[in-house]
Tab-separated table of C-alpha atoms in Angstrom:
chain	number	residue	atom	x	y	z
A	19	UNK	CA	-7.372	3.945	-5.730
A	20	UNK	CA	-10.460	1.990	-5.083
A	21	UNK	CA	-10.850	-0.310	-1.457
A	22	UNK	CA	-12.978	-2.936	-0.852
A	23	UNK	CA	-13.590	-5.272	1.855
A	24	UNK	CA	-14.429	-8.870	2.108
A	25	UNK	CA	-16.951	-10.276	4.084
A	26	UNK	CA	-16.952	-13.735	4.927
A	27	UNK	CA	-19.847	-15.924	4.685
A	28	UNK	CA	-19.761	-17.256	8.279
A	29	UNK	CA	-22.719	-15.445	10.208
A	30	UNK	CA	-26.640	-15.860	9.648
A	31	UNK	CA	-27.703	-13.152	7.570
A	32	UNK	CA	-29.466	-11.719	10.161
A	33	UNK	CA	-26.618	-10.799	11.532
A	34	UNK	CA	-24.546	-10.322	8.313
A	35	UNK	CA	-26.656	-8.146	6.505
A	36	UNK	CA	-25.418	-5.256	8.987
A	37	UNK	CA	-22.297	-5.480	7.069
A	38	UNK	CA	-22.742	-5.626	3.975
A	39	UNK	CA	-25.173	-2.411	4.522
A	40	UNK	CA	-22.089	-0.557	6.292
A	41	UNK	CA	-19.882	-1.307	3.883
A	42	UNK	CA	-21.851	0.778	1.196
A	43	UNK	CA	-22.627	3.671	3.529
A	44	UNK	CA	-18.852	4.216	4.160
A	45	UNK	CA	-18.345	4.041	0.679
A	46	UNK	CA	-16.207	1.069	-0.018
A	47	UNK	CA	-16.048	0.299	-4.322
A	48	UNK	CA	-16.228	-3.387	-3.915
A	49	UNK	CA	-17.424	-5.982	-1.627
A	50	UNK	CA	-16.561	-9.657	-1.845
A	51	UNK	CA	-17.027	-12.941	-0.239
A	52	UNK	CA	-15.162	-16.320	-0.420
A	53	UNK	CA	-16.176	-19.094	-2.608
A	54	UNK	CA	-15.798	-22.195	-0.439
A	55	UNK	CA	-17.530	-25.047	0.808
A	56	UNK	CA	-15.871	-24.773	3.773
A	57	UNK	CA	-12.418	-23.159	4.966
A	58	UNK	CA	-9.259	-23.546	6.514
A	59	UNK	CA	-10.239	-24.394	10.504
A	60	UNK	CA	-13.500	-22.767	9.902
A	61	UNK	CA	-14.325	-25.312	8.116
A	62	UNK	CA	-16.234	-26.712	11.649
A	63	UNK	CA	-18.327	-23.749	12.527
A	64	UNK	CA	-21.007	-21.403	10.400
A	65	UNK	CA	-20.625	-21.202	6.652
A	66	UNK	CA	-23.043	-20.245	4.122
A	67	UNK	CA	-23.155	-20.273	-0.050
A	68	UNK	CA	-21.368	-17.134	-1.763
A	69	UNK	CA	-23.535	-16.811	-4.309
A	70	UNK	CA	-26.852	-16.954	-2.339
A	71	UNK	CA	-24.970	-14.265	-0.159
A	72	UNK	CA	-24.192	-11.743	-2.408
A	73	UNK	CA	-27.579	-12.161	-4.244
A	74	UNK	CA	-28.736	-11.252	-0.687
A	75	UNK	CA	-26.371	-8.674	-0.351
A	76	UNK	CA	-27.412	-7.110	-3.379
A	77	UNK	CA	-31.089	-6.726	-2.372
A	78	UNK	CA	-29.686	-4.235	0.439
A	79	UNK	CA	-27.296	-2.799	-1.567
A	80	UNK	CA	-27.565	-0.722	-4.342
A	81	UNK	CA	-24.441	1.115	-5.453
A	82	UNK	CA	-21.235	-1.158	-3.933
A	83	UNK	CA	-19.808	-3.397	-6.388
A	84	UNK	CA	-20.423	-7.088	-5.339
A	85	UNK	CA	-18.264	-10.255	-6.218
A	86	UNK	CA	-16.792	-13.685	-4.929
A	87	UNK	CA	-13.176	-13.720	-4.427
A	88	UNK	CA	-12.455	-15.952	-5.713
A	89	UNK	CA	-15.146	-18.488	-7.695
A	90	UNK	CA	-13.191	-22.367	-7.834
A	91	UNK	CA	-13.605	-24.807	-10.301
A	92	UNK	CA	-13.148	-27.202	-7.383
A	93	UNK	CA	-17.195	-27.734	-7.227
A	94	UNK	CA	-18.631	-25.729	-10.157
A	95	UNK	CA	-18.871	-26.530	-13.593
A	96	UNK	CA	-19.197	-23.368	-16.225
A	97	UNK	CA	-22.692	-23.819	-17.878
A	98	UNK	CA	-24.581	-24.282	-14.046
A	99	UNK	CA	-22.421	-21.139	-13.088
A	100	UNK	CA	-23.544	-19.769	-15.953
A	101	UNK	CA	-26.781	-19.284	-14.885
A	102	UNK	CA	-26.061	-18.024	-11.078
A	103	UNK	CA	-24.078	-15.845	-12.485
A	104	UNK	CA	-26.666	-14.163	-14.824
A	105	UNK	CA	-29.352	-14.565	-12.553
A	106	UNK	CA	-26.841	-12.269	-9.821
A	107	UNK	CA	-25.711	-9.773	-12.273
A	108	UNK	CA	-29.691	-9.518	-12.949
A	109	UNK	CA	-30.584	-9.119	-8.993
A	110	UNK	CA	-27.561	-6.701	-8.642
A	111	UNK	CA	-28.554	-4.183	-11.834
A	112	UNK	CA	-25.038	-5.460	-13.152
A	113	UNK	CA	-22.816	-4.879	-9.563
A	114	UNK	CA	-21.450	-8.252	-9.850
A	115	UNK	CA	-17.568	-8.600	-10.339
A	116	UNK	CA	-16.647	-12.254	-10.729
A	117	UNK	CA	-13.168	-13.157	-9.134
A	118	UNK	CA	-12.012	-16.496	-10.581
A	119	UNK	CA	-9.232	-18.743	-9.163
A	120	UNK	CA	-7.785	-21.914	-9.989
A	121	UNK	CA	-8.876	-23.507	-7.055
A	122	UNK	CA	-7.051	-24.987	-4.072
A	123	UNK	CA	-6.135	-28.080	-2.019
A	124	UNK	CA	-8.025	-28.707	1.311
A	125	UNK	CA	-11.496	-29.021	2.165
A	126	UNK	CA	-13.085	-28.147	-1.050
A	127	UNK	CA	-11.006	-30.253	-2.863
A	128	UNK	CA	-11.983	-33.437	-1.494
A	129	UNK	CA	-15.734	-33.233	0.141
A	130	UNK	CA	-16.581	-34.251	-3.096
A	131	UNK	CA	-14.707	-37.388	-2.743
A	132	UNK	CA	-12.570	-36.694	-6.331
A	133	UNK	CA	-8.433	-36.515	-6.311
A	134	UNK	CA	-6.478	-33.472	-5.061
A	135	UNK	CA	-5.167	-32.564	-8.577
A	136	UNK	CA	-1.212	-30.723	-8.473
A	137	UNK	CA	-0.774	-27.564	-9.343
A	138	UNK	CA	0.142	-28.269	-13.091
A	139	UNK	CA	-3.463	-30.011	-13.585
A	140	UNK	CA	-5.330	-27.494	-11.655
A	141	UNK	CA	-4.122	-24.782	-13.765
A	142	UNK	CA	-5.145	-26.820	-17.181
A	143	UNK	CA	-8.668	-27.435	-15.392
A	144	UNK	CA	-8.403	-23.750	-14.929
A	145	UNK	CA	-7.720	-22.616	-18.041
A	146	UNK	CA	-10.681	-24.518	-19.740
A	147	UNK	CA	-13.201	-23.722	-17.090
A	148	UNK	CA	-12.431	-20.189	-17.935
A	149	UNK	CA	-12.350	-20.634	-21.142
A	150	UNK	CA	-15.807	-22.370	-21.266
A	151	UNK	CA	-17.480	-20.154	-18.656
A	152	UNK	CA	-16.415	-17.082	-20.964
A	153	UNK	CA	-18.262	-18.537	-24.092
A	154	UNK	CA	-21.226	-19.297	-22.632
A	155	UNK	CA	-22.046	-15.748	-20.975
A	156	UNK	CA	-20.992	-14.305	-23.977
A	157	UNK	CA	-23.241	-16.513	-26.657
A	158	UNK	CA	-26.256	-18.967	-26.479
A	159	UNK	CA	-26.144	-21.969	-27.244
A	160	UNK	CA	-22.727	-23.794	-26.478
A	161	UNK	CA	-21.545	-26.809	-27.290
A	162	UNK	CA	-18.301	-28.224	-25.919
A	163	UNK	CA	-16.265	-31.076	-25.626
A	164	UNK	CA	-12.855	-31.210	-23.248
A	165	UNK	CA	-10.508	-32.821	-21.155
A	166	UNK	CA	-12.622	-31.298	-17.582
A	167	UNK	CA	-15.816	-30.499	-19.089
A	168	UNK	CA	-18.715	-31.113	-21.439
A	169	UNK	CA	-21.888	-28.857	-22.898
A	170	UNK	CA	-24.059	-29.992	-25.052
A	171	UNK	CA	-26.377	-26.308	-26.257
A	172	UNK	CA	-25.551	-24.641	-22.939
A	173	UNK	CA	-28.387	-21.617	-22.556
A	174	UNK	CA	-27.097	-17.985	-21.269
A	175	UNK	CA	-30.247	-16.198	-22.318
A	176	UNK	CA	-31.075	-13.375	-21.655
A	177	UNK	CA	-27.521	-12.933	-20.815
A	178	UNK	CA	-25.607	-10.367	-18.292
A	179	UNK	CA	-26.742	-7.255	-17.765
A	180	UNK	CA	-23.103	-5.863	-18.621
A	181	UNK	CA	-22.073	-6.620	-22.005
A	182	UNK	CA	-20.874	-8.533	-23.210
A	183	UNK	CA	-20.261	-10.206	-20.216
A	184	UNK	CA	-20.073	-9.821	-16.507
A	185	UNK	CA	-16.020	-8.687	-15.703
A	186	UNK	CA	-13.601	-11.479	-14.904
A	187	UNK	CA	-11.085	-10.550	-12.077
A	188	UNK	CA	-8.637	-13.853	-12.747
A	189	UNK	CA	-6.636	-14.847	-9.634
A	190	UNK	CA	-3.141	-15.262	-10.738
A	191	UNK	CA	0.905	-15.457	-9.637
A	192	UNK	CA	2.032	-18.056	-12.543
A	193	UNK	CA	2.974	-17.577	-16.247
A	194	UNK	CA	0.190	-19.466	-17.719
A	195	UNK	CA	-2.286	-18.310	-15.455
A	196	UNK	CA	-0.895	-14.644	-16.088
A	197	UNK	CA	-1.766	-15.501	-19.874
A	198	UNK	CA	-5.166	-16.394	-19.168
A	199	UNK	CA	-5.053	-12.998	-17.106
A	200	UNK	CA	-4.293	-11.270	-20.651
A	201	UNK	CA	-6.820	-12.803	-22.311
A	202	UNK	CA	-9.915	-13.502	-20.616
A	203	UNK	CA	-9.632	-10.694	-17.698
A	204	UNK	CA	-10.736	-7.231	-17.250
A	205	UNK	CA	-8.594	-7.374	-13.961
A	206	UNK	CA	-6.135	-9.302	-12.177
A	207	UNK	CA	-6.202	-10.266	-8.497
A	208	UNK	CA	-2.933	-11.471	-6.019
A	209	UNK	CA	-2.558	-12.177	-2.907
A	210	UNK	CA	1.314	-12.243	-2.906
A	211	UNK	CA	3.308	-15.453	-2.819
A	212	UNK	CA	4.201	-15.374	0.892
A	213	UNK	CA	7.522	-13.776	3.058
A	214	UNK	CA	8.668	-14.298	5.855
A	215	UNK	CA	8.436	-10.392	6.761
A	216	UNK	CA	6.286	-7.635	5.546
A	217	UNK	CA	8.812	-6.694	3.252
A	218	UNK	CA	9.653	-10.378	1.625
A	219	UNK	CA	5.639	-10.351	1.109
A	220	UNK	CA	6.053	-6.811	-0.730
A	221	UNK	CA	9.372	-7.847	-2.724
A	222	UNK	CA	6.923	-10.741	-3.894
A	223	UNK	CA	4.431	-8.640	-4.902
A	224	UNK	CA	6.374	-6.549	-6.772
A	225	UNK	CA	7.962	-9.405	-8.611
A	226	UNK	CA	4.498	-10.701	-9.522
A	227	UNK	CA	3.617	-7.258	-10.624
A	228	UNK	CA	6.585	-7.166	-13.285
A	229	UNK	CA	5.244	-10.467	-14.254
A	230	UNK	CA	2.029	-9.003	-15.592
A	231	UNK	CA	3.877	-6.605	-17.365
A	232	UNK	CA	6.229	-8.613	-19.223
A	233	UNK	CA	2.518	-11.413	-20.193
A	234	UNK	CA	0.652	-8.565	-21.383
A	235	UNK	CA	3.655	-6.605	-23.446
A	236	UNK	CA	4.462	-10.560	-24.388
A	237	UNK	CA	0.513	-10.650	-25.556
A	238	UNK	CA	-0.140	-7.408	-26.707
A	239	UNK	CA	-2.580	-6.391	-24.091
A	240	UNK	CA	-3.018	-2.922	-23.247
A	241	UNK	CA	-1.874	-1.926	-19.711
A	242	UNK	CA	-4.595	0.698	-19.214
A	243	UNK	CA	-7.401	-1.989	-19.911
A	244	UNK	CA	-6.494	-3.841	-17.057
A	245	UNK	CA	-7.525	-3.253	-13.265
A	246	UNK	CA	-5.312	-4.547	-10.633
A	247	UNK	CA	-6.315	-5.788	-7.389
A	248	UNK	CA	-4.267	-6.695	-4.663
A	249	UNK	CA	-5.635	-8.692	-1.249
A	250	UNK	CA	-3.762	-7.300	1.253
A	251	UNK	CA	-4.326	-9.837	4.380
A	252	UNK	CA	-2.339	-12.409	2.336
A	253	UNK	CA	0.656	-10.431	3.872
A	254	UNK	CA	2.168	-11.525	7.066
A	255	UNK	CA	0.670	-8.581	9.079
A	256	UNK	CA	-2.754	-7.634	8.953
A	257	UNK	CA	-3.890	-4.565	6.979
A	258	UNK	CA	-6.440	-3.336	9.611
A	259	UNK	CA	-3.642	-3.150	12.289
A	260	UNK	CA	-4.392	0.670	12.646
A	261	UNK	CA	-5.508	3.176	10.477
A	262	UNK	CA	-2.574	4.698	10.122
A	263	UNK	CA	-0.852	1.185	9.266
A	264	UNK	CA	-3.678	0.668	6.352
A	265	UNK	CA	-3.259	3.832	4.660
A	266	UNK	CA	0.377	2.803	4.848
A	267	UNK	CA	-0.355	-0.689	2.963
A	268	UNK	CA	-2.349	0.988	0.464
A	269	UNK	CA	-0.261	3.744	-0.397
A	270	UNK	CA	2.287	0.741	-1.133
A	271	UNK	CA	0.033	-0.810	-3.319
A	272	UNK	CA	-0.382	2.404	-5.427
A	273	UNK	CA	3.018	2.777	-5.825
A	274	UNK	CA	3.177	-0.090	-7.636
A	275	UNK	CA	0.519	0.350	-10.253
A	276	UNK	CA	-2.251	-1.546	-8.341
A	277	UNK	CA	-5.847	0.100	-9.275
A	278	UNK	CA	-7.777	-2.103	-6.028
A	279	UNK	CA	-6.862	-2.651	-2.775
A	280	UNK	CA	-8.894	-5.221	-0.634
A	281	UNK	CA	-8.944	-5.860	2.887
A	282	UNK	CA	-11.122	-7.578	5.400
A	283	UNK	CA	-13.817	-7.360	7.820
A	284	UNK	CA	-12.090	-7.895	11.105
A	285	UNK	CA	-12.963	-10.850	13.203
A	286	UNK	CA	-13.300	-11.413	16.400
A	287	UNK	CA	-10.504	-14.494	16.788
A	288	UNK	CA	-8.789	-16.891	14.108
A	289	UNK	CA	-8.249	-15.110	10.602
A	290	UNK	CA	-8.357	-11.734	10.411
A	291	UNK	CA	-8.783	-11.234	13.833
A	292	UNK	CA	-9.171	-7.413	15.053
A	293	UNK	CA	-10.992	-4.576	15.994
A	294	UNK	CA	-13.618	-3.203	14.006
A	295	UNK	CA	-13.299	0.432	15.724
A	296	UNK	CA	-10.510	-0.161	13.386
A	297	UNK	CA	-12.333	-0.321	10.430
A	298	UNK	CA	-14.565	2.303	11.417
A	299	UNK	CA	-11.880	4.463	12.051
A	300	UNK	CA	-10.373	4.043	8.436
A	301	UNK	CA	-13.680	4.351	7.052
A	302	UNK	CA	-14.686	7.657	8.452
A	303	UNK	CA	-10.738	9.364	8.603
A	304	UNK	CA	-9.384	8.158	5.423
A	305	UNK	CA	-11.515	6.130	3.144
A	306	UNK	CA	-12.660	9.226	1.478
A	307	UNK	CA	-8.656	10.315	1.194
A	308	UNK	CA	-7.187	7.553	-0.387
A	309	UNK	CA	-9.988	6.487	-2.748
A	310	UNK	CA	-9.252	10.008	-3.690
């Protein structure tokens, strides 16, 4: 089992630097960050760019795995991302892991003064924004024509430094979206689909789990080329409780097949609020244990 963390970009890097440092000396796999213009009620205080923060990340970093969980088409279009993308895989040494999502409703949705799209239309937006973004990493010189985006000889040179393309971790819980999981992704991410109760949000999980199954038998994907992450604070308690409550949660998660676990850095009120002896705890008593 491999853990990360996320951090999220709401401190000045002079303060948030401390973390992403700590996070590689305790040996986390993976650190991410959120991809928002602004979120949920903390929408009104700090927030800074993911990309710009895990290039920064990266520069104190050297061996934790970095990525955005997840990227949104809300406010990017594939052949700019393109480039920040390649230009962070380059910065990293090829760290970067590139959780994509369909995007959501709320603030990033509509600072940019377009439509709330439903569900059905965000996952077609999806689908061809991941579809696009894949083609030009992979080859240079893309042309393209769609219903949610153009490129006219869209440039990826000198491409990713991992070939032939930096790994997609697709955000998923739907059929279709499970199917672009099969085809585009070298892992899939969940958060759940919400409960009630601890274990509604596990029963939900599961079901989602069985899901993935069933799209990549349905595709012809091979199981073992396929990580599985699973965010754990989506759940109705959070994972950093205590220690002994997160080895708990992630012992859970490998029982049902998931390779990643992801939690995050505790805060001091709102979302994700906790202690960070917590995490300190879990990161000197059992991180090495139950990544091993």
């Amino acid at each position: 089992m491999r853990i990360g963390i996320v951090i999220l970009p709401d401190q000045r890097w002079a303060e948030s630097q401390r973390r992403w440092r700590l996070a590689e000396e305790w040996g986390f796999d993976h650190a991410w960050t959120y991809d928002h213009l602004g979120w949920r009620d903390l929408v009104d205080g700090p927030w800074f760019d993911s990309m710009t923060t895990l290039t920064a990340a990266a520069t104190v970093t050297s061996r934790i795995r970095l990525g955005t969980l997840v990227a949104s088409p809300n406010f990017r279009h594939p052949a700019a991302f393109a480039r920040q993308i390649t230009a962070l895989d380059d910065v990293s040494g090829g760290r970067l892991l590139l959780g994509i999502g369909a995007g959501g409703i709320g603030f990033d949705a509509a600072v940019l003064g377009g439509e709330t799209l439903p569900p059905r239309q965000r996952v077609d937006r999806f689908a061809e924004f991941t579809e696009l973004l894949d083609l030009v990493l992979r080859e240079d010189g893309t042309t393209w024509r769609g219903e949610w985006y153009a490129a006219v000889d869209a440039r990826s040179n000198p491409g990713s430094v991992q070939t032939p393309r930096v790994p997609f971790v697709v955000a998923a819980n739907g059929p279709r979206s499970m199917r672009l999981v099969s085809r585009f992704g070298q892992g899939w991410v969940t958060t759940g689909t919400g409960g009630d109760d601890l274990d509604g949000w596990w029963a939900g999980v599961s079901e989602l789990t069985a899901r993935l199954d069933r799209t990549l038998a349905e595709t012809g994907r091979d199981p073992a080329t396929m990580d599985r992450y699973l965010s754990l604070d989506a759940a109705p308690v959070f994972s950093l409780s205590s220690a002994d409550f997160f080895a708990d949660q992630v012992g859970r998660a490998a029982d049902l097949g998931f390779t990643d676990v992801v939690t995050h850095w505790p805060r001091a009120s709102s979302w994700y609020a906790g202690d960070e002896k917590v995490l300190e705890e879990v990161a000197a008593r059992l991180l090495p244990e139950l990544r091993g």
